[in-house]
Each structure stands twice: as C-alpha cells, then as structure tokens.
Short mmCIF file of C-alpha atoms in Angstrom, two decimals:
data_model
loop_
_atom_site.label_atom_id
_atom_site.label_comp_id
_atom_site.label_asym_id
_atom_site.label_seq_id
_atom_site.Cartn_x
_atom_site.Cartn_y
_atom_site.Cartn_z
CA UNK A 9 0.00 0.00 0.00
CA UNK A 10 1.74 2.92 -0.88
CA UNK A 11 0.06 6.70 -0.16
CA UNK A 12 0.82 7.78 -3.36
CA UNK A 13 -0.73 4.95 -5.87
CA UNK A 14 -4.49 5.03 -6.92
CA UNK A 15 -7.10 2.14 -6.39
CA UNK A 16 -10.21 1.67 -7.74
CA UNK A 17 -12.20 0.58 -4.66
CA UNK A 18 -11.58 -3.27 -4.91
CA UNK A 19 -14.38 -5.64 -4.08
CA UNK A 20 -11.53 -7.88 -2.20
CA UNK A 21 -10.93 -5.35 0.34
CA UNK A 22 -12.97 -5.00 3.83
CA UNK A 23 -14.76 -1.81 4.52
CA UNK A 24 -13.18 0.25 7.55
CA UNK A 25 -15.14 1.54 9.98
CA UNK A 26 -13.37 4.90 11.13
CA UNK A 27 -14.27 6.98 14.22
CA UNK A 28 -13.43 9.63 16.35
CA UNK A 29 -13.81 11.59 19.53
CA UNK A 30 -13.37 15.23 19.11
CA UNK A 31 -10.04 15.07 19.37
CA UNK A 32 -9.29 13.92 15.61
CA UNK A 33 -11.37 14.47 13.29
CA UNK A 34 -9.00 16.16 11.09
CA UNK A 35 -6.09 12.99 11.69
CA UNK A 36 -9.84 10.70 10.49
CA UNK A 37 -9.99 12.70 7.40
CA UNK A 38 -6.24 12.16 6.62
CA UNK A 39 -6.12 8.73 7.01
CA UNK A 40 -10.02 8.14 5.37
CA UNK A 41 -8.53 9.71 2.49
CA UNK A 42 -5.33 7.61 2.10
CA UNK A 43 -7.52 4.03 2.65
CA UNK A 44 -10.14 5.36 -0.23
CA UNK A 45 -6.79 5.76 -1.86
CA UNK A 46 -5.17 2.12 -1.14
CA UNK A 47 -8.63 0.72 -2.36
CA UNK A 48 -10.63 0.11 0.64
CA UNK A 49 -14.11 1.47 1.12
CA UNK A 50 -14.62 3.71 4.47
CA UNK A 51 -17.58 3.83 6.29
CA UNK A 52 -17.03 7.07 8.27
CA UNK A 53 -19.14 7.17 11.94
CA UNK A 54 -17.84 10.52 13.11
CA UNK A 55 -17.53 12.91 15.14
CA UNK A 56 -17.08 15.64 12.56
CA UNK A 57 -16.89 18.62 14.65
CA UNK A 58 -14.82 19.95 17.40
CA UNK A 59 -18.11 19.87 19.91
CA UNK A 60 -17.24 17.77 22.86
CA UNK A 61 -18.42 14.23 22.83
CA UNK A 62 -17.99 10.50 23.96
CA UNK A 63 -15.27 8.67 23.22
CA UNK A 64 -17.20 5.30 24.20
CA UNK A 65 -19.58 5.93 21.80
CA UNK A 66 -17.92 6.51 18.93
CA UNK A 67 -15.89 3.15 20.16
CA UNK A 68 -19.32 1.25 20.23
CA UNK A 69 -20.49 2.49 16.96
CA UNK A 70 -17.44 0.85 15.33
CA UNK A 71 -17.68 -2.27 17.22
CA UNK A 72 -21.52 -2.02 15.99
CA UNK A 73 -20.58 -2.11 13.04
CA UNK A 74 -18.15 -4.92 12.68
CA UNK A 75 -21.02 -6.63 14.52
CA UNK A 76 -23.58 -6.66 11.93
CA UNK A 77 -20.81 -6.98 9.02
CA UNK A 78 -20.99 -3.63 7.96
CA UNK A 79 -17.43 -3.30 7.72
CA UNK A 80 -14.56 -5.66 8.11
CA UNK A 81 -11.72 -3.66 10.08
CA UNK A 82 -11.89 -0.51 11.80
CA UNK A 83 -10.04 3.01 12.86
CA UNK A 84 -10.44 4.81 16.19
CA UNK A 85 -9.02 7.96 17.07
CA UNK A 86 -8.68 10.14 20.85
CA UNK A 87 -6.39 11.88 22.41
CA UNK A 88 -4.48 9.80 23.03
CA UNK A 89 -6.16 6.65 21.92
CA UNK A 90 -5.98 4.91 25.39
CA UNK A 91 -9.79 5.79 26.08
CA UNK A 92 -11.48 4.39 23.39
CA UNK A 93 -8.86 1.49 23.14
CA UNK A 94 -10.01 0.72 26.68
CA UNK A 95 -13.98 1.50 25.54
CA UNK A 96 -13.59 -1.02 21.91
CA UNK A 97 -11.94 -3.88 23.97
CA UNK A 98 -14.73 -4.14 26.13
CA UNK A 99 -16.84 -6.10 22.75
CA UNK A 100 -15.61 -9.50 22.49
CA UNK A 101 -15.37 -9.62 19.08
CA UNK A 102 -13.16 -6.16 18.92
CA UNK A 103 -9.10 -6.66 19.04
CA UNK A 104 -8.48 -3.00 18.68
CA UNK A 105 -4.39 -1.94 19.11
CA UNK A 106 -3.35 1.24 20.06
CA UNK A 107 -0.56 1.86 18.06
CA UNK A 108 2.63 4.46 18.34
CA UNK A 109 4.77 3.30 15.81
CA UNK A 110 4.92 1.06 12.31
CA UNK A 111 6.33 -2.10 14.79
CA UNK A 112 3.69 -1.56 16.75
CA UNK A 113 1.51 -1.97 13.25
CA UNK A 114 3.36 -4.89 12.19
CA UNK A 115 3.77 -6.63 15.30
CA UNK A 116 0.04 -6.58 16.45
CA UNK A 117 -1.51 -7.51 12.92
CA UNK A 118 1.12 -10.51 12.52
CA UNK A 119 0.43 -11.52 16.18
CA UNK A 120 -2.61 -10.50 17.78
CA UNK A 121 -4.91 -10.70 14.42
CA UNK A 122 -6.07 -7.06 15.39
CA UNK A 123 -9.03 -5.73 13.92
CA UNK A 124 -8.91 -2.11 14.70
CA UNK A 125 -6.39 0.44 14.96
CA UNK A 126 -6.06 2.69 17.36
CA UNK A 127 -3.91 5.83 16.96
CA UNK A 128 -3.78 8.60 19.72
CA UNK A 129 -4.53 12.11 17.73
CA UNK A 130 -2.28 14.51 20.20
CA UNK A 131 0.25 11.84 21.05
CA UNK A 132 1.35 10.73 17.91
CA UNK A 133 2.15 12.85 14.73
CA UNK A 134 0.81 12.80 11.46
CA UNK A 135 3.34 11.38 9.35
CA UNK A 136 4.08 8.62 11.91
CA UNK A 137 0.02 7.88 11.74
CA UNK A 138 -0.16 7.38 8.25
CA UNK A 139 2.81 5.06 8.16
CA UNK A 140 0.92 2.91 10.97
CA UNK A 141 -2.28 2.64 8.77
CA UNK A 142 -0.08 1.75 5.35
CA UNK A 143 1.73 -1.31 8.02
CA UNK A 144 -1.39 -2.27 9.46
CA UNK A 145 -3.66 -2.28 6.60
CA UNK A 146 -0.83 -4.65 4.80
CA UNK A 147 0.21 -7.10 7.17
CA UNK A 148 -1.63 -10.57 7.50
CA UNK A 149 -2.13 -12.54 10.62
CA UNK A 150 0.57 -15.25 11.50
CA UNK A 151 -1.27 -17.67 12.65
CA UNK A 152 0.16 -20.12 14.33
CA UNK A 153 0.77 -20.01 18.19
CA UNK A 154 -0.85 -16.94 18.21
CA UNK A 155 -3.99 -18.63 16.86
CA UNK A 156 -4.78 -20.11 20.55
CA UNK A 157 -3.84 -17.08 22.39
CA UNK A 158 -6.38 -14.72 19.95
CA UNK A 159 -8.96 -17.40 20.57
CA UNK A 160 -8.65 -17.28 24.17
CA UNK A 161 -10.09 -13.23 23.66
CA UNK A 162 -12.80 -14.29 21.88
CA UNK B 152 7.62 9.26 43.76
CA UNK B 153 10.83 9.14 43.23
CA UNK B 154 13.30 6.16 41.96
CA UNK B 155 15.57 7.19 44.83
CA UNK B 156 13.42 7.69 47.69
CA UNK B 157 13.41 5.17 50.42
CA UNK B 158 9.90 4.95 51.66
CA UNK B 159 8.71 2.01 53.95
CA UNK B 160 5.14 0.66 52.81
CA UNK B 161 2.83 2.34 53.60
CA UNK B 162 -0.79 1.32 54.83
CA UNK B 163 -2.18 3.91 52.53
CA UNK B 164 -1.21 3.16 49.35
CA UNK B 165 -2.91 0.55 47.44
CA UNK B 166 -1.50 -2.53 46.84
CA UNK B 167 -0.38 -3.18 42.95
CA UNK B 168 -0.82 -6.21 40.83
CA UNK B 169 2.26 -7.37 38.40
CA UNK B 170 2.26 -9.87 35.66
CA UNK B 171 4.32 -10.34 31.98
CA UNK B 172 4.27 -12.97 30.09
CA UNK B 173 7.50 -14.18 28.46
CA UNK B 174 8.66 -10.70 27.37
CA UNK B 175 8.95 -8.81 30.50
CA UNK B 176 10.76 -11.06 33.45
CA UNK B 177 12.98 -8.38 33.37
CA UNK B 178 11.20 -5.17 33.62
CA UNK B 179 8.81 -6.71 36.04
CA UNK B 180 11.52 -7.21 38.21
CA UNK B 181 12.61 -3.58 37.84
CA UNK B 182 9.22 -2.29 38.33
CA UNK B 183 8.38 -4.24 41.34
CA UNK B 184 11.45 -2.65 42.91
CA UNK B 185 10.56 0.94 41.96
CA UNK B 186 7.37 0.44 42.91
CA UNK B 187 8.10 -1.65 46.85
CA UNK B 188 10.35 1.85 46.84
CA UNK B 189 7.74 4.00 46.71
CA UNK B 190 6.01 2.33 49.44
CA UNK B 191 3.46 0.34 47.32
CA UNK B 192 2.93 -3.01 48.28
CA UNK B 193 3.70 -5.54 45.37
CA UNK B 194 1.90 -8.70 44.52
CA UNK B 195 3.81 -10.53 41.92
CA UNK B 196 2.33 -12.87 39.75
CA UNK B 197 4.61 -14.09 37.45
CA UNK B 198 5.48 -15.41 34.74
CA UNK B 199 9.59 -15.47 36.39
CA UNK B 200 11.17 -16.91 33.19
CA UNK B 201 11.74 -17.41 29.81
CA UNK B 202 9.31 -20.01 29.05
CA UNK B 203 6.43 -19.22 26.04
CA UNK B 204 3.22 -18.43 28.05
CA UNK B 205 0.09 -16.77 26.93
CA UNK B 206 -0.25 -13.26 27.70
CA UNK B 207 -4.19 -13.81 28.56
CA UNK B 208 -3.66 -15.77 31.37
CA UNK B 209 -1.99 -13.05 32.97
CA UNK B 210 -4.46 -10.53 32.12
CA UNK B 211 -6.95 -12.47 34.06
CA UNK B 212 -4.67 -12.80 36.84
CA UNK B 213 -4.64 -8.97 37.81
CA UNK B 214 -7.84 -8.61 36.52
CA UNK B 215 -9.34 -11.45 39.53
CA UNK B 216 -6.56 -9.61 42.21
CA UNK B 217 -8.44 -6.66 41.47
CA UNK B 218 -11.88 -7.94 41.31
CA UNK B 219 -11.21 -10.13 45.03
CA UNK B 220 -9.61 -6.96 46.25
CA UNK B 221 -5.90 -8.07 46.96
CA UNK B 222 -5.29 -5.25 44.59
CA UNK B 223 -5.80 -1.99 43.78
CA UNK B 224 -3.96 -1.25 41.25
CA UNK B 225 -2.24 -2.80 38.71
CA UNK B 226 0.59 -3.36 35.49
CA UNK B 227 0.99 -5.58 32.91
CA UNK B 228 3.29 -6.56 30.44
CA UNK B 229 3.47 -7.89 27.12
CA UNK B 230 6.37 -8.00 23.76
CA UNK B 231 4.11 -4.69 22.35
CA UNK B 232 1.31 -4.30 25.67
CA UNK B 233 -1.03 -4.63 23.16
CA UNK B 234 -1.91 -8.15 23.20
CA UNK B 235 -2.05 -8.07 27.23
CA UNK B 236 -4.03 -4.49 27.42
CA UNK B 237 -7.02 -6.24 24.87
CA UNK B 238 -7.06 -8.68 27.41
CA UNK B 239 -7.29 -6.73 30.46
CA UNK B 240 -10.03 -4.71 28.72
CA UNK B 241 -12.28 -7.26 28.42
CA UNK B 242 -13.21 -7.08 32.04
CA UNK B 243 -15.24 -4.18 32.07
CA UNK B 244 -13.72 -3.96 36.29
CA UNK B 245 -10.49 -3.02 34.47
CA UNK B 246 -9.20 0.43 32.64
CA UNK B 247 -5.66 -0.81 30.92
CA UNK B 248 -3.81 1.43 30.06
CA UNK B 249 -1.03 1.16 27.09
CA UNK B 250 1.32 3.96 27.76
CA UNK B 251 4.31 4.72 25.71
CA UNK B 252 5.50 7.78 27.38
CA UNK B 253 4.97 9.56 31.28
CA UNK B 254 2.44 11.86 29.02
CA UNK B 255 0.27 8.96 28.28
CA UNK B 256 0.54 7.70 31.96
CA UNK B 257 -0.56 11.10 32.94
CA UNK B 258 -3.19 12.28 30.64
CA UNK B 259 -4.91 8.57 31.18
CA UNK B 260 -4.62 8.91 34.78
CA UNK B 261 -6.37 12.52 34.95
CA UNK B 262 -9.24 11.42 32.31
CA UNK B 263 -10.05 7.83 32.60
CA UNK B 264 -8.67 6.23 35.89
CA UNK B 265 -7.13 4.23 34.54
CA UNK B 266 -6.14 1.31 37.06
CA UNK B 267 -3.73 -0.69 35.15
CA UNK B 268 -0.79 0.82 33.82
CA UNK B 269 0.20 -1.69 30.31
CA UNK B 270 3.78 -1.44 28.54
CA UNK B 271 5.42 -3.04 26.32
CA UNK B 272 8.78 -4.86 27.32
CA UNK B 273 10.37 -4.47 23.56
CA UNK B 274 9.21 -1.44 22.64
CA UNK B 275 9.77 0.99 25.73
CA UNK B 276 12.83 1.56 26.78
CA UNK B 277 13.41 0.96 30.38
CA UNK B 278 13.89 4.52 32.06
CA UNK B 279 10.60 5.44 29.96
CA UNK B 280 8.75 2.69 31.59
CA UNK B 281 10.29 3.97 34.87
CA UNK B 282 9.27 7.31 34.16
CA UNK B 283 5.91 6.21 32.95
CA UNK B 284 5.58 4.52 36.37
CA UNK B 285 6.63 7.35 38.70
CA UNK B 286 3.73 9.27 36.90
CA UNK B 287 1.17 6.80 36.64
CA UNK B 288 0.81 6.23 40.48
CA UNK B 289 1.26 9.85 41.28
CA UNK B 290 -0.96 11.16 39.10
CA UNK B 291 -5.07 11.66 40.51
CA UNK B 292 -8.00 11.24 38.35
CA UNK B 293 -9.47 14.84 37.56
CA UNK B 294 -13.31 13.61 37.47
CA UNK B 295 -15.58 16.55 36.16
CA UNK B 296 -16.40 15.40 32.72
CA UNK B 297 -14.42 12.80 32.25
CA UNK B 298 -16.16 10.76 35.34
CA UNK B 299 -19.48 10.31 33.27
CA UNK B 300 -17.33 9.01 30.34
CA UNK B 301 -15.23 6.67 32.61
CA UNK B 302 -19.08 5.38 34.05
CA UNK B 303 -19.69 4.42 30.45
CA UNK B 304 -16.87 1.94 30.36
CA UNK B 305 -18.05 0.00 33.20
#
C-alpha cells in the first residue's frame, strides 16, 4: 500500500469503519482519504466537529458495526487513543491496538490478528500515523501459536 | 515518587498487581522494585522466566486480584502491551492502560482512571517505563467530565 498509488475501490478489500472523539477528526480525514486511496471502502461514523463528545460511543459504533458486518476492520481515534482502546476492547469480538509506531503496526496484525487500529490524535504525529495505517492495513495474521492465544479473547 | 526515595510501605497506598508474560521477566523485576520503593505493596504474579506463556492468562490474573480486592492497582506486560491491554479490557472492572511515554501515563490517569498501567517490554525503553511509572501512580483522576465518560466503560 503505498500513499501515493491510486485504487479503484476493490471488491476484495474490507470496509473500515473509522471513528473519532473530538479530538481527531481532522487525523480521520487524513487517514479516510489515504484508505479510499489504497482501495478500501470507508464507512465514516464521526464525530465531525470539534463539539465535545464520547469517546465510548464513537468506540461502540465501530464495534456495531463490525457486529452486523458492515465493515470488516476498523479506525479509532482520541487523544491519546488509550480511552477508546479501553472502551472497543470491552466487545468481544473487537481486538483494537493502540498503536505508536509502524512495529507496533506490524507486530500486532502478525500476532494478535487485530481488527482495529487505534492511533492517539495529540500523542502521535501525522506522518508517523499514516505510516501505521499503510503497516497495518498490509500485514496478515501469522497464525500459528498466536492462533490459541487470539482465541482465548474471543 | 521518586526512583531514589526510600519509603517504607505504607498502609495507605494501594496494593499493585504485576504480571508479563515471556517478554517482560525483566522489567517486572525492575518495576516491582521501583514500585516496593515508593512504598506500594507488590503482589507478583509471574510469569519469572523465559518459558512461552500466553499473555491472557496473565491478564486475568490482575484482573481477579483486582476484582477479590488483593489489589488496587495494577501493570501488565506484554512484547508490544497490546496483546495483554485487549485482554485486560475485556473485564469491564479493568481500565488498561497502554502507555508509551509519562504523558500517556498522565493524561490517562487525569481522564479515565485508569487502574492498570500496560507497557510493552520491547518497545519501551526501560527509564521510559520507569518514568511512565513514577507518573502513573502519582498522578489523581481529575473527574468533572471525564467521570461520566469513565461510568460508560463500566
């Protein structure tokens, strides 16, 4: 996936669920624009504004929406993403990551099958944030040993 | 708190929870210390070697030492945190807390009480995870708004 290349939106790729408190809404329109880019449809949930809101709900409506197959993978952004990391995790079927770096990317898709990123919108800067999506969005599960240990979150 | 200090424990300060899997022995060790320095009363529990153990297990082992109340507090530890901090969340008792820097542990103390303090062994570097700890149990939850949002995760 490369920010720079243009996709048709491909049938093969999951729809993203992407959501934010009102801390990020501009990072959510950054990286909405460079998935539409790599080919994957986005299914945007808000918040829009800078109005105060939420952060659980914003972390429920993606979890909602992975639920009822809506969309495949998600995106949540806060602060400093360790609120509505806490507020996704608490749905079963949610494996979201708060990630600070590319490794972190890597290391959670190839281990932890995670399902939803989680960046942190005044923690973590904007170039850094796209690089996480491009890792993320790229990297397959390993399988393996991990398999039993992802199960046993289920 | 500081690293220094020599404080005997104290009856008023709440006892903490520890557990890593296989990629934290090490800064456990050095955390427990920092930590029985500062006067807070450390209940280890594991895992104390090298040996390939799933991070889960440990998740539910601070989560039940905080739900039976021979803890009130806790940290965890994983190869990224991330694996161990979706486990910890699922117990809706628990607000882990994947910090990668003393501004994390701060901002996530003062907005959402967070109770468990989650780092990851291999990709903090030790003084950061010291100085993320010296923060995270100094630091007071500032209530106000953020209390009806932290009411939403439970």
């Amino acid at each position: 996936m490369s920010a720079s290349a243009t996709h048709a939106p491909s049938e093969g790729k999951a729809t993203v669920a992407i959501a934010s408190d009102h801390a990020g809404p501009e990072l959510k329109a950054v990286i909405a624009a460079q998935l539409r880019e790599a080919g994957f449809p986005v299914l945007d949930l808000g918040t829009d504004g800078a109005a105060s809101v939420d952060y659980p709900t914003f972390a429920d409506a993606v979890a909602a929406a992975l639920a009822d197959g809506r969309a495949g993978l998600g995106v949540l952004i806060c602060g400093t993403g360790i609120g509505i990391s806490i507020a996704a995790n608490r749905h079963r079927h949610v494996r979201a990551a708060l990630c600070h770096s590319p490794t972190d990317a890597r290391l959670t898709r190839l281990h932890n099958d995670a399902n939803v990123l989680v960046l942190g919108a005044r923690t973590t800067g904007i170039e850094v944030a796209k690089d996480c999506v491009a890792t993320f969005f790229s990297t397959e599960f390993e399988g393996g040993r991990h398999a039993r240990r992802v199960a046993m979150l289920g």
